[in-house]
């Protein structure tokens, strides 16, 4: 508990807003102002502020692995309300990064747009209301009304949309890059609640040729799609595991990256 409080104090300038939110005295939005210069509109009574603090602590996606080149191309897949995209933006803004932020959840996407606007980062962060998946089309996104950062994709066939789900557009990595004339990706960050396995299995050849480095959060789904098995298989494909972070996230360096689309 003490460590969490310390992280919060180190991250948030208007810390009293967090206390008011914690006590349940806020309805609607809470605007948090961070010491690093970023500001966030977050939903009171949800995990939004936890995600903001974790990212700002430089622990989930350590900035020492961010690309150092000028005008890097970065994909934030599973952007939520923009906490990772804006952390990267704040760290790399002098290098003029192009950050493509993918978020299929309508409510999250609304806050992603708000936070891009609040931080005047629209010149750098390009939002897309899309789910990155193994193939382009549509799917059903299921989510929790408290943990908005966690949502998983299901085949939409014979599935009914409920109050905690919505139909979303999906796009494959290769199709998106070709459509948007993106020749290479310096950093691909993925936190897509189990859909990462479909992305890798369907586009591994493309990723090997065109993605330089990867942060991916892994989820244990079954005997085939799980943390341990993924690590074994990805190394066989020629990737180097540079770091294992917070038990579920790994950072990969791609030894094959040397071509263009």
CSV table of C-alpha atoms in Angstrom, one decimal, residues 39-169:
chain,number,residue,atom,x,y,z
A,39,UNK,CA,-2.9,15.9,-18.0
A,40,UNK,CA,-5.6,13.2,-18.2
A,41,UNK,CA,-9.4,13.2,-18.1
A,42,UNK,CA,-10.3,10.0,-16.3
A,43,UNK,CA,-13.5,8.3,-15.2
A,44,UNK,CA,-14.2,8.5,-11.5
A,45,UNK,CA,-14.4,5.2,-9.6
A,46,UNK,CA,-12.6,3.1,-12.3
A,47,UNK,CA,-9.1,1.8,-12.9
A,48,UNK,CA,-8.2,4.7,-15.2
A,49,UNK,CA,-6.1,6.4,-12.6
A,50,UNK,CA,-4.2,3.2,-11.8
A,51,UNK,CA,-3.2,2.8,-15.4
A,52,UNK,CA,-2.1,6.4,-15.5
A,53,UNK,CA,0.1,6.0,-12.4
A,54,UNK,CA,1.6,2.7,-13.6
A,55,UNK,CA,2.6,4.1,-17.0
A,56,UNK,CA,4.0,7.3,-15.5
A,57,UNK,CA,6.1,5.3,-13.1
A,58,UNK,CA,8.1,4.0,-16.2
A,59,UNK,CA,7.6,0.4,-15.0
A,60,UNK,CA,5.1,-1.2,-17.4
A,61,UNK,CA,6.8,0.0,-20.6
A,62,UNK,CA,10.3,1.2,-19.6
A,63,UNK,CA,11.4,4.2,-21.6
A,64,UNK,CA,14.9,3.0,-22.0
A,65,UNK,CA,13.5,0.6,-24.6
A,66,UNK,CA,11.9,3.4,-26.6
A,67,UNK,CA,13.4,4.1,-30.1
A,68,UNK,CA,16.1,6.8,-30.1
A,69,UNK,CA,15.9,7.7,-33.8
A,70,UNK,CA,14.4,10.9,-35.3
A,71,UNK,CA,10.7,10.6,-36.3
A,72,UNK,CA,10.1,7.1,-35.0
A,73,UNK,CA,6.9,5.3,-36.0
A,74,UNK,CA,5.2,3.8,-33.0
A,75,UNK,CA,2.0,1.7,-32.7
A,76,UNK,CA,0.0,1.7,-29.4
A,77,UNK,CA,-2.4,-1.2,-29.9
A,78,UNK,CA,-4.9,-1.2,-27.0
A,79,UNK,CA,-4.5,2.5,-26.3
A,80,UNK,CA,-7.2,2.7,-23.7
A,81,UNK,CA,-7.5,6.4,-22.7
A,82,UNK,CA,-4.1,7.3,-24.0
A,83,UNK,CA,-1.9,6.8,-21.0
A,84,UNK,CA,0.8,4.9,-22.8
A,85,UNK,CA,0.7,6.9,-26.0
A,86,UNK,CA,1.0,10.2,-24.1
A,87,UNK,CA,3.8,8.8,-21.9
A,88,UNK,CA,5.7,7.9,-25.1
A,89,UNK,CA,4.8,11.3,-26.6
A,90,UNK,CA,6.1,13.2,-23.5
A,91,UNK,CA,9.4,11.2,-23.5
A,92,UNK,CA,10.0,11.4,-27.3
A,93,UNK,CA,8.3,14.6,-28.4
A,94,UNK,CA,11.6,16.3,-29.4
A,95,UNK,CA,12.2,13.5,-31.8
A,96,UNK,CA,8.8,14.2,-33.4
A,97,UNK,CA,7.3,10.6,-33.1
A,98,UNK,CA,4.3,9.4,-35.2
A,99,UNK,CA,2.2,7.5,-32.7
A,100,UNK,CA,-0.7,5.4,-34.1
A,101,UNK,CA,-3.1,4.7,-31.2
A,102,UNK,CA,-5.7,1.9,-31.7
A,103,UNK,CA,-8.7,1.6,-29.4
A,104,UNK,CA,-11.9,-0.1,-30.4
A,105,UNK,CA,-13.9,0.5,-27.2
A,106,UNK,CA,-16.2,3.5,-27.8
A,107,UNK,CA,-16.0,4.8,-24.3
A,108,UNK,CA,-12.3,4.5,-24.1
A,109,UNK,CA,-11.9,6.1,-27.5
A,110,UNK,CA,-13.9,9.1,-26.4
A,111,UNK,CA,-11.4,9.6,-23.5
A,112,UNK,CA,-8.5,9.0,-25.8
A,113,UNK,CA,-9.6,11.8,-28.0
A,114,UNK,CA,-10.1,14.1,-25.0
A,115,UNK,CA,-6.7,13.4,-23.7
A,116,UNK,CA,-5.0,14.0,-27.0
A,117,UNK,CA,-6.7,17.3,-27.2
A,118,UNK,CA,-6.0,18.3,-23.5
A,119,UNK,CA,-2.3,17.7,-24.1
A,120,UNK,CA,-2.2,19.4,-27.6
A,121,UNK,CA,-0.6,16.2,-29.0
A,122,UNK,CA,-2.7,15.8,-32.1
A,123,UNK,CA,0.2,16.6,-34.3
A,124,UNK,CA,2.0,13.4,-33.0
A,125,UNK,CA,-0.8,11.0,-31.9
A,126,UNK,CA,-3.1,9.7,-34.5
A,127,UNK,CA,-6.2,7.8,-33.0
A,128,UNK,CA,-8.0,5.0,-34.7
A,129,UNK,CA,-11.2,3.3,-33.5
A,130,UNK,CA,-10.1,-0.1,-34.6
A,131,UNK,CA,-9.1,-3.4,-33.1
A,132,UNK,CA,-5.9,-5.0,-34.4
A,133,UNK,CA,-6.6,-8.6,-35.1
A,134,UNK,CA,-5.5,-11.6,-37.2
A,135,UNK,CA,-7.7,-10.4,-40.1
A,136,UNK,CA,-9.8,-7.4,-41.1
A,137,UNK,CA,-13.5,-7.4,-40.7
A,138,UNK,CA,-15.7,-7.1,-37.5
A,139,UNK,CA,-15.9,-8.8,-34.1
A,140,UNK,CA,-17.5,-8.4,-30.7
A,141,UNK,CA,-15.6,-6.6,-28.0
A,142,UNK,CA,-16.5,-7.7,-24.4
A,143,UNK,CA,-15.5,-5.4,-21.6
A,144,UNK,CA,-16.0,-4.7,-17.9
A,145,UNK,CA,-17.6,-1.5,-16.7
A,146,UNK,CA,-15.0,-1.0,-14.0
A,147,UNK,CA,-11.9,-2.3,-15.7
A,148,UNK,CA,-12.3,-0.4,-19.0
A,149,UNK,CA,-8.6,-1.2,-19.9
A,150,UNK,CA,-9.5,-4.9,-20.2
A,151,UNK,CA,-11.6,-6.1,-23.2
A,152,UNK,CA,-11.4,-9.2,-25.3
A,153,UNK,CA,-12.4,-9.9,-28.9
A,154,UNK,CA,-14.8,-12.7,-30.0
A,155,UNK,CA,-16.0,-13.8,-33.4
A,156,UNK,CA,-19.2,-11.9,-34.0
A,157,UNK,CA,-21.0,-14.8,-35.7
A,158,UNK,CA,-24.0,-16.0,-33.8
A,159,UNK,CA,-23.1,-13.7,-30.9
A,160,UNK,CA,-25.5,-11.1,-29.4
A,161,UNK,CA,-24.3,-7.7,-28.4
A,162,UNK,CA,-25.0,-6.9,-24.7
A,163,UNK,CA,-24.7,-3.8,-22.5
A,164,UNK,CA,-21.1,-4.9,-21.8
A,165,UNK,CA,-20.1,-5.6,-25.4
A,166,UNK,CA,-20.1,-3.8,-28.8
A,167,UNK,CA,-19.5,-4.6,-32.4
A,168,UNK,CA,-16.1,-3.3,-33.6
A,169,UNK,CA,-14.1,-3.0,-36.7
